[in-house]
XYZ file of C-alpha atoms in Angstrom:
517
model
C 12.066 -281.967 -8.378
C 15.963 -282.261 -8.816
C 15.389 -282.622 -12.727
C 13.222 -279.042 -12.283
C 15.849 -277.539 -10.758
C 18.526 -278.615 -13.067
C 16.364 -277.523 -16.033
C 16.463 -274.065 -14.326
C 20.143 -274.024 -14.125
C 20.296 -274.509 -17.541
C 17.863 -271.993 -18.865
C 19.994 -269.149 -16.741
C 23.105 -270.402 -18.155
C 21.701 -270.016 -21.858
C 21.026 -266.208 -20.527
C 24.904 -265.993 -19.715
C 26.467 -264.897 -23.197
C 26.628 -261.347 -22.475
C 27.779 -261.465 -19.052
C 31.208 -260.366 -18.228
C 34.141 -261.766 -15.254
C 32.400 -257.898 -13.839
C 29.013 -259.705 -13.146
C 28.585 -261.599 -9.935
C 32.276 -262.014 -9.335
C 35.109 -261.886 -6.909
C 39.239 -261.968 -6.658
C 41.499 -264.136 -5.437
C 43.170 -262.939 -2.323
C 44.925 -265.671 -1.556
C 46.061 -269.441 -3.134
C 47.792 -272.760 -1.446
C 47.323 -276.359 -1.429
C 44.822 -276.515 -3.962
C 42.413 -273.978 -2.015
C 41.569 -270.468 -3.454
C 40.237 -268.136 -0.840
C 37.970 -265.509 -2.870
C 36.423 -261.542 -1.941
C 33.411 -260.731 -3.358
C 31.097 -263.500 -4.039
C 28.796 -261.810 -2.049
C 25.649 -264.548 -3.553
C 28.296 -267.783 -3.618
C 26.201 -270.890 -2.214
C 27.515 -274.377 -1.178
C 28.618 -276.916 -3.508
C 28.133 -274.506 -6.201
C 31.304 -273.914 -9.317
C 33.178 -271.116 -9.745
C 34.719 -270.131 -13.069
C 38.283 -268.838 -12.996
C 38.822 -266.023 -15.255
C 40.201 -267.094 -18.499
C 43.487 -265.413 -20.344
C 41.718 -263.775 -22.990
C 38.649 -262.752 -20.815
C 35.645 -264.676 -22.776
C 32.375 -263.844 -22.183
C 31.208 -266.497 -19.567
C 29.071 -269.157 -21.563
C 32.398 -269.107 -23.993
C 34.577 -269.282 -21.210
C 32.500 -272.619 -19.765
C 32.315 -274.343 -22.824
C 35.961 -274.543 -23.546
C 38.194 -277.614 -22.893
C 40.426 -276.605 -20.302
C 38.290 -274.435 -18.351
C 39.406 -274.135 -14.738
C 36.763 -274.589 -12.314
C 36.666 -274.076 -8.318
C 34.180 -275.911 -5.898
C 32.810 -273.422 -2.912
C 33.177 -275.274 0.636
C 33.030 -272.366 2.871
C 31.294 -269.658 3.241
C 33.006 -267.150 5.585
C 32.182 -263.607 6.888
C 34.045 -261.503 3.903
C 35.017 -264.606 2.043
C 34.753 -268.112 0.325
C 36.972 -270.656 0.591
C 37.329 -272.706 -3.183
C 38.799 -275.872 -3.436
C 40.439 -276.169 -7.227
C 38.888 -278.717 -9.194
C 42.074 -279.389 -11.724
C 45.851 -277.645 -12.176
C 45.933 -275.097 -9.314
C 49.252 -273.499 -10.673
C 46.743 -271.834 -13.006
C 45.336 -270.118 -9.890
C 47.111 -266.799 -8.854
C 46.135 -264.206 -6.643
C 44.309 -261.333 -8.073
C 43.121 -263.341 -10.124
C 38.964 -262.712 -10.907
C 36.590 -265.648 -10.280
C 33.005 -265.961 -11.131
C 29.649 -267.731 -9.795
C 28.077 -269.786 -12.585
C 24.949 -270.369 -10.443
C 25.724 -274.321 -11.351
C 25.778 -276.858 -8.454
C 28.659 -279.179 -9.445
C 27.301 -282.092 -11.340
C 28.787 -284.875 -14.035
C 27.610 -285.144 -17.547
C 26.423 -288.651 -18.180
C 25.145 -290.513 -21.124
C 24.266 -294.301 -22.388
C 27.747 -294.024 -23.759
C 29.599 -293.844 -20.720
C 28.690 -297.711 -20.033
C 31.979 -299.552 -20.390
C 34.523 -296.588 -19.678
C 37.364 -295.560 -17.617
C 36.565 -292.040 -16.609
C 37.376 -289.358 -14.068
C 35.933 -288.155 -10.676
C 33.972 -285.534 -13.258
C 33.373 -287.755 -15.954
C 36.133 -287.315 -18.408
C 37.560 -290.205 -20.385
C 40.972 -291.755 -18.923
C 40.868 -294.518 -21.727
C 41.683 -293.206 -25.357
C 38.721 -293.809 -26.417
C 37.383 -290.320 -27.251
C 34.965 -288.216 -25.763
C 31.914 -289.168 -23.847
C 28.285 -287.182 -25.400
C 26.284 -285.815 -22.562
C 22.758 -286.665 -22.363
C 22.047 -285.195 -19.218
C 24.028 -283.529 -16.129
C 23.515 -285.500 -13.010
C 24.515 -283.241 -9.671
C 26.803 -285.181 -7.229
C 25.150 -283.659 -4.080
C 21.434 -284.316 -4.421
C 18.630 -285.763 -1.841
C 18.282 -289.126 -0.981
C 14.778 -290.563 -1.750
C 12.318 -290.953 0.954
C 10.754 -293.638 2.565
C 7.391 -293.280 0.509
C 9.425 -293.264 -2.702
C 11.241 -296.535 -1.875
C 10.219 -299.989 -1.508
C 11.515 -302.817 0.679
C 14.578 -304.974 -0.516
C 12.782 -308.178 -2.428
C 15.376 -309.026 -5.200
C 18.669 -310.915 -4.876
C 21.881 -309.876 -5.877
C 23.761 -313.014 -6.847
C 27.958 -312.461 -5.583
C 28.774 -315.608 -7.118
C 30.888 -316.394 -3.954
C 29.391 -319.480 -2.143
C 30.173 -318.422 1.383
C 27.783 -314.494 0.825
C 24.957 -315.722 -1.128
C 23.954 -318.736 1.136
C 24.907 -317.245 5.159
C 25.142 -313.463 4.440
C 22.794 -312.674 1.286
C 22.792 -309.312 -0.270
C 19.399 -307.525 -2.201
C 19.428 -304.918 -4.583
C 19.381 -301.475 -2.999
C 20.968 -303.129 -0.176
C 24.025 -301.299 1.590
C 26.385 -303.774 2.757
C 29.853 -302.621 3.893
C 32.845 -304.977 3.196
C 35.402 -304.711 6.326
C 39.045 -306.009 6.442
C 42.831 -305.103 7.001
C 45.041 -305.032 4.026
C 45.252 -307.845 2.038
C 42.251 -309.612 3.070
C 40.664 -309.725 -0.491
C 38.006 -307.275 -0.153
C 38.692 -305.905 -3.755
C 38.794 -309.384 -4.836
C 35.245 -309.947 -3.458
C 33.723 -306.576 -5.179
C 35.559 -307.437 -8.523
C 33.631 -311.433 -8.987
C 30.609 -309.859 -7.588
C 31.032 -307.656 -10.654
C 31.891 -310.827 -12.279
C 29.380 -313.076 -12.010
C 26.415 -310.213 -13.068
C 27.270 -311.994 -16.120
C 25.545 -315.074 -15.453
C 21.911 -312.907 -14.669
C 19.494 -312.865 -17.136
C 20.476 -309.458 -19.750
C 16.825 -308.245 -19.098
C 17.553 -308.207 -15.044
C 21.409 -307.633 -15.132
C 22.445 -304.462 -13.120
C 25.013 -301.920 -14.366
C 28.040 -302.081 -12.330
C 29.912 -298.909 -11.112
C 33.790 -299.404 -9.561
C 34.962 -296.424 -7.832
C 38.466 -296.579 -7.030
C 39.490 -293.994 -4.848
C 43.408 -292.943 -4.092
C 44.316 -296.571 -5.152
C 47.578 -296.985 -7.023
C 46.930 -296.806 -11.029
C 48.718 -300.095 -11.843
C 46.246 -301.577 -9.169
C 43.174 -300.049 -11.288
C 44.584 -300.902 -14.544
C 45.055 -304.845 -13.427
C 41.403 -304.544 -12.278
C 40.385 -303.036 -15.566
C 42.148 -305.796 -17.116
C 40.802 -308.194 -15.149
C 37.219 -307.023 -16.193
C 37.400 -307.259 -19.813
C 39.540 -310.705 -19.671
C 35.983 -312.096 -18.056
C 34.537 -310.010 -20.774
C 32.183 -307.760 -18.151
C 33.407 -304.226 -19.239
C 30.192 -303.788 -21.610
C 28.058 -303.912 -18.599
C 31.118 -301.946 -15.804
C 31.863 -298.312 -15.521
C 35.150 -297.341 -13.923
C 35.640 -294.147 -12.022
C 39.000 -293.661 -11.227
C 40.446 -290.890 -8.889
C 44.149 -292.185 -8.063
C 46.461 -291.459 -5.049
C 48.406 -288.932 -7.383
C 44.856 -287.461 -7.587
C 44.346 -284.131 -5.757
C 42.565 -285.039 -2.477
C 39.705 -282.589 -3.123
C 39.253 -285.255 -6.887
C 39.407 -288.370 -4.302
C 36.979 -287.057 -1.988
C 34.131 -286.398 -4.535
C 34.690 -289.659 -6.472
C 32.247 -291.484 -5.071
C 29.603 -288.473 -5.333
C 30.518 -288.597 -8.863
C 30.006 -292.143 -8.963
C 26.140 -292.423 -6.946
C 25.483 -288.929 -9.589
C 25.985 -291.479 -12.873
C 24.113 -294.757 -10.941
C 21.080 -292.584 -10.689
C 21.282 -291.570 -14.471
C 20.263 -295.091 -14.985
C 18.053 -295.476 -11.491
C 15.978 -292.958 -13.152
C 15.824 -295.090 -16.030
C 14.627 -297.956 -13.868
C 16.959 -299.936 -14.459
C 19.388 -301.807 -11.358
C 23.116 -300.766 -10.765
C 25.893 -302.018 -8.552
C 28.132 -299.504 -6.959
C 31.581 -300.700 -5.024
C 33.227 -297.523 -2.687
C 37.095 -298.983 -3.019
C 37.991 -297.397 -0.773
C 35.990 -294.836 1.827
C 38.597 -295.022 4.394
C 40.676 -293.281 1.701
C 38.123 -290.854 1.148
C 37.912 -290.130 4.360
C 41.678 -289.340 4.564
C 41.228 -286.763 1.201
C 37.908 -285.347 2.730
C 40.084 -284.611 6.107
C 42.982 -283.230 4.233
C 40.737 -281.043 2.326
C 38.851 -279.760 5.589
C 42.180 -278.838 7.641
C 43.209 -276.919 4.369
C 39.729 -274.758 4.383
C 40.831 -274.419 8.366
C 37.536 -276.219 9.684
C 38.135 -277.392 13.368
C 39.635 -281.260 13.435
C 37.984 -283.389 15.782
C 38.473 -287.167 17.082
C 41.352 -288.547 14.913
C 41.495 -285.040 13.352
C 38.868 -286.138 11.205
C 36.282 -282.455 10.926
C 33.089 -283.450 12.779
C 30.420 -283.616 9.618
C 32.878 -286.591 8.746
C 30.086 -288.939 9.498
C 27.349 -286.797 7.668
C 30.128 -287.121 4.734
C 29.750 -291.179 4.358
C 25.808 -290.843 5.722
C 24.608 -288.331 2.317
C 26.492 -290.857 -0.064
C 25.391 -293.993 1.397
C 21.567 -293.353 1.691
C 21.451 -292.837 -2.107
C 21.593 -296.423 -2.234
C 18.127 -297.158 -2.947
C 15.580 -299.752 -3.878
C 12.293 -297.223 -5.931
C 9.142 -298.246 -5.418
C 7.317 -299.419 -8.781
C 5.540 -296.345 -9.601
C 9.023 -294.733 -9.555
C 10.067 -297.407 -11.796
C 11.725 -300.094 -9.303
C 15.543 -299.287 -9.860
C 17.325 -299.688 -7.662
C 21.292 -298.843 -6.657
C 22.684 -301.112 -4.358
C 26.144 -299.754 -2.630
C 29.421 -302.362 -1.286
C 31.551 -300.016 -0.008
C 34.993 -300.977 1.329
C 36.944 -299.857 4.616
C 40.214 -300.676 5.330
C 40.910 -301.799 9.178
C 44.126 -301.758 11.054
C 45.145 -305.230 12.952
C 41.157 -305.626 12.558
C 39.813 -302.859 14.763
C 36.483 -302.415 14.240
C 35.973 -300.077 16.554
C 37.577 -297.190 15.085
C 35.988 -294.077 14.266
C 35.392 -294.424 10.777
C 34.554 -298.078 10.271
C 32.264 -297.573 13.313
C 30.848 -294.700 11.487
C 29.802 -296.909 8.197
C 29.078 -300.176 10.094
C 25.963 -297.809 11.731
C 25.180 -296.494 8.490
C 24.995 -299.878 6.363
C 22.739 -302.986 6.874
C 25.519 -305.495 7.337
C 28.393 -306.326 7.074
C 30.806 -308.758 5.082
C 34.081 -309.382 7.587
C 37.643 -310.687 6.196
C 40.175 -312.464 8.570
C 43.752 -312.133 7.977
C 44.333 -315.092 10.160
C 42.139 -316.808 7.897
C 43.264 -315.821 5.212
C 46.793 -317.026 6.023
C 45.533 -320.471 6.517
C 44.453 -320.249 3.200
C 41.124 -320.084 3.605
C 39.978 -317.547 0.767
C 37.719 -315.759 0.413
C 38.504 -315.080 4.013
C 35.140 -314.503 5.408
C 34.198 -314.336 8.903
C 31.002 -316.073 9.419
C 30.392 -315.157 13.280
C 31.406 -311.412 12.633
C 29.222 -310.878 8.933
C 25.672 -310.253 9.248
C 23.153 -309.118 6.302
C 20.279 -307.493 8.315
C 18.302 -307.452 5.174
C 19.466 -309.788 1.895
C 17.382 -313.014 3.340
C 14.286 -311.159 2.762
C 15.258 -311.674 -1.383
C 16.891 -314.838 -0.526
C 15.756 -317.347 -3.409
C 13.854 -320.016 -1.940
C 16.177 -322.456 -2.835
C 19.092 -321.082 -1.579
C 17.049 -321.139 1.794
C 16.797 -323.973 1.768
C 19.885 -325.751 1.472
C 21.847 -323.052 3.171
C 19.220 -322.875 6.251
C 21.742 -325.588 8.229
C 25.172 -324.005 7.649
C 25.544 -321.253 9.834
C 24.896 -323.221 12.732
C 26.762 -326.275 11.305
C 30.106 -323.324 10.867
C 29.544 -321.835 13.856
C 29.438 -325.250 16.236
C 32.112 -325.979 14.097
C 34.706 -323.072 15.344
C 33.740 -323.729 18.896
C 34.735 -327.256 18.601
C 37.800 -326.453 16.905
C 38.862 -324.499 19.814
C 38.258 -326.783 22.102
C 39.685 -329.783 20.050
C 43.022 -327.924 20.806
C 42.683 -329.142 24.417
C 41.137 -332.639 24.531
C 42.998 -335.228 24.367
C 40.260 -337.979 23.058
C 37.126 -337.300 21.196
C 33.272 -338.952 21.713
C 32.199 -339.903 18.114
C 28.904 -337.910 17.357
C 31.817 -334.868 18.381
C 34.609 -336.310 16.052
C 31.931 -336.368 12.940
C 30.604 -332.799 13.650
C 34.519 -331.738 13.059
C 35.040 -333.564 10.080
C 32.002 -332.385 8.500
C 32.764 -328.589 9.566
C 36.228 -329.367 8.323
C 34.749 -330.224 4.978
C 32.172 -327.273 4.813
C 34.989 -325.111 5.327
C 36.931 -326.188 2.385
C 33.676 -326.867 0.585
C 33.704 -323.011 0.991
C 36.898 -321.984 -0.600
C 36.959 -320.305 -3.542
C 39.376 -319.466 -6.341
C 39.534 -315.431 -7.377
C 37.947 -314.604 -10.515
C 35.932 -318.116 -10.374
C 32.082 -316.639 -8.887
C 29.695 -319.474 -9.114
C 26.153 -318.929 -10.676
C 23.423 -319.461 -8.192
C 22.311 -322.219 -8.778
C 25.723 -324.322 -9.030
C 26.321 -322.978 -5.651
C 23.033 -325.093 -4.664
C 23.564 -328.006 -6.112
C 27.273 -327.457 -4.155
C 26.075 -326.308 -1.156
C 23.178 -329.393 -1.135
C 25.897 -332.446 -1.906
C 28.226 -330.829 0.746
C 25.274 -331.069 3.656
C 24.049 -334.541 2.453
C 27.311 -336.037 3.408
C 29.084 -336.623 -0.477
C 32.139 -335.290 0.871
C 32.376 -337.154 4.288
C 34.818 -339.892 2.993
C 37.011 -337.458 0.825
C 39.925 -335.832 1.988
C 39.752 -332.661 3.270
C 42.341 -331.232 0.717
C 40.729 -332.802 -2.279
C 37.034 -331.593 -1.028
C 37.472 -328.999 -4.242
C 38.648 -330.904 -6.539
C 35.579 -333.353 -6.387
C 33.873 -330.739 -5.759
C 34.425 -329.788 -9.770
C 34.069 -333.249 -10.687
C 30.351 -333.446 -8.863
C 29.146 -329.579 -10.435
C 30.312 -331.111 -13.951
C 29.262 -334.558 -13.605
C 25.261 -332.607 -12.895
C 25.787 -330.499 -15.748
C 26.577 -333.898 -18.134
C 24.742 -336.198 -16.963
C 21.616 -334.346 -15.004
C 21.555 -330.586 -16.612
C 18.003 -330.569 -16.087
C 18.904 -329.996 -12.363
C 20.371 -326.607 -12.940
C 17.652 -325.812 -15.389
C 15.025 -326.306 -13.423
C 16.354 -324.699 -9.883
C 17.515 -321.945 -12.417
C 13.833 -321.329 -13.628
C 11.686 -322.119 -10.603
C 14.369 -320.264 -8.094
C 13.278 -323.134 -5.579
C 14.227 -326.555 -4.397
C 11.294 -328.410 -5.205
C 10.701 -332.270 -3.464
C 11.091 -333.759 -7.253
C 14.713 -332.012 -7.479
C 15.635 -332.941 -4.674
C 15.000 -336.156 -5.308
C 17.216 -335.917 -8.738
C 19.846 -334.645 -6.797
C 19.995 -337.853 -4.333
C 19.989 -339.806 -7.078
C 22.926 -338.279 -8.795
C 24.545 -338.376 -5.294
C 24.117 -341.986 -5.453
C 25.023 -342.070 -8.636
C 27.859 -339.973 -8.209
C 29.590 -342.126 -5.614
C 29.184 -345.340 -7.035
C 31.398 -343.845 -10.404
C 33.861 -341.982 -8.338
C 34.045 -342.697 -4.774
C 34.212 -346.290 -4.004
């Protein structure tokens, strides 16, 4: 239906040549702050463009089809007036000024060839590397699918990071939020997510989306770095709307971001989509609102603030197969402050997502990174596409964590420890580091197994708890030398059959004859 009604929108633009800046248009009465209030658009709708009126007075399909032509984005719709925000250089903007409808809702043109770019909030290359063709123009405010068109979550996406994909699994068209103060490594998570796609299959390996949204442009050019050092940016689309942005440009990224995911959901193929960050949306859609004078509300955030992160995060989406089966599966990020959860917004997109991943600054200034809190993080729907394998071995560990933090408090206080106690701690003490994981290092799914398997059968009880990782290497290698038909097989079958298992106590064995004793 939205492809029908884009189609239309086309056909009356093609009818456009001979109208003038008289047709359907209005003047600028009045212009501040990026927001042009306009008289006359007596037929303006939400969310549709307005053209500003160009120097030399073109004829409007001229006027649209030039480089630098200025558009304006209607938000309000007021008794004698309509409030525009400016989508580019508002200087350009002066009162008297005319403005036209162009009967276009706002939408991004995306192609094939955008795959592997750095563009902006409306699609425009940021990179150098010449212009992007346009197959098709996606609209960034569009419908989210309905429950007969979608299909339950039955595919794992693979993070790569041990500590996710075996306690808190995610699926694809999943919507799991990633919550943390400042320098917790939540952008560190999203990025080796993004990261270890690489190790999927090319047939099943989604397309992965990275809005960044008011972040600092060094920060965005060390991620974009970071990308094609691991050699992912053939397979990664950046959208970048920076802090020197305008706020109306940070606010709409990640509209513009969901509008090119669903070029390729409607292609049936997978994508990944990280939101870093929507607290900082948030903060550009609430500057934008008190602008356009809408009434602030708790935190002086307007009151549709949670209808704002609702629209954007049910477009996440796994289609049912006679849709094609894509699916777009959404991580965004929200920034907490001295970890309150129980602000307004995180609160907001904690009751909008189906889980959440939590960071711990106190853990991670123990060193324990990724910093994930396993008694906060839930996934109310990734173990449904849980491998079986992964089920298996991981079935033991949340309990086997969680037992161990209680203990840990109370080890604090007692002064001598029973034995069957003592060995729970060690072994919790192990998991833990077991757990750790370098940045940029995402394991493939089924070397966290093999990991995850050694580390509850006890290899690790007689190591050191500083040099669990180190042998942890030496074990993963030694399986891919001597016994790669391990991986192989739990790679192909997706389970943990008896016969592996087997193999794998053997190479235990094995393993700590040649390198424990």
């Amino acid at each position: 239906m939205e492809s029908n009604i884009i189609e239309k929108i086309k056909k009356e633009i093609e009818n456009f040549d001979t109208i003038s800046f008289e047709a359907d248009s209005g003047e600028v009465v009045s212009v501040g702050d990026g927001v042009a209030e306009i008289e006359g658009l007596v037929n303006a709708k939400m969310s549709e463009m307005v053209l500003f009126e160009t120097s030399d007075k073109k004829p409007l399909k001229e006027a649209m089809q030039q480089q630098d032509a200025l558009y304006g984005l209607v938000l309000n719709l007021e008794e004698d007036s309509v409030k525009v925000v400016i989508l580019g250089d508002s200087s350009r903007v002066f009162e008297g000024m005319r403005a036209v409808s162009t009967g276009k809702v706002l939408s991004v043109g995306v192609s094939d060839e955008i795959i592997g770019r750095v563009v902006s909030t409306m699609a425009e290359p940021l990179d150098g590397k010449g212009e992007i063709k346009v197959d098709k123009y996606m609209p960034l405010e569009r419908d989210a699918y309905g429950v007969i068109d979608r299909k339950s979550v039955d595919t794992p996406l693979h993070t790569g990071i041990k500590a996710i994909d075996s306690m808190i699994p995610i699926g694809r068209g999943q919507r799991e939020l990633i919550i943390g103060d400042r320098f917790t490594g939540k952008t560190t998570v999203a990025i080796d997510t993004i990261i270890n796609q690489k190790y999927e299959p090319e047939s099943e390996r989604p397309i992965c989306i990275y809005v960044a949204i008011g972040q600092k442009e060094a920060k965005t050019a060390r991620i974009v770095a970071e990308l094609q050092e691991a050699g992912v940016m053939e397979y990664t689309i950046v959208v970048d709307a920076p802090a020197s942005s305008p706020a109306a440009m940070q606010f709409l990224a990640p509209y513009s971001g969901v509008a090119i995911a669903e070029y390729f959901l409607e292609k049936g193929k997978d994508v990944l989509i990280i939101y870093d960050d929507l607290s900082k949306q948030a903060v550009a859609y609430r500057q934008v609102s008190l602008l356009l004078r809408r009434p602030p509300g708790r935190e002086a955030y307007p009151g549709d603030i949670f209808y704002l992160h609702s629209r954007l995060l049910e477009r996440a989406v796994k289609l049912s197969d006679k849709l094609g089966g894509g699916s777009i599966t959404a991580l965004p990020i929200i920034e907490t402050q001295e970890g309150d959860v129980s602000a307004y917004i995180p609160t907001n997109v904690i009751s909008i997502t189906d889980g959440q991943i939590a960071l711990d600054s106190s853990l991670f200034n123990k060193g324990i990174k990724p910093a994930i809190d396993v008694g906060n993080s839930v996934s109310r729907v990734g173990s449904a596409a849980q491998t079986k394998a992964m089920k298996k071995v991981a079935g033991g560990l949340r309990v086997e964590l969680a037992q161990f933090r209680e203990l840990e408090a109370f080890m604090q206080f007692a002064q001598d420890l029973d034995e069957a106690t003592k060995k729970r701690i060690d072994k919790g003490q192990r998991m833990v580091a077991l757990l750790k994981q370098p940045k940029g290092k995402p394991l493939p799914f089924e070397k966290q197994v093999v990991s995850i398997y050694a580390g509850m059968a006890d290899l690790f009880a007689e190591v050191d708890v500083e040099k669990v990782p180190e042998v942890e290497n030496n074990w993963l290698e030694y399986v891919e030398t001597q016994h790669s038909d391990i991986y192989k097989e739990i790679s192909e079958t997706r389970d943990l059959t008896d016969e592996v298992k087997e193999k794998l106590n053997k190479a235990i064995e094995e393993f700590k004859k040649a390198n424990l004793n």
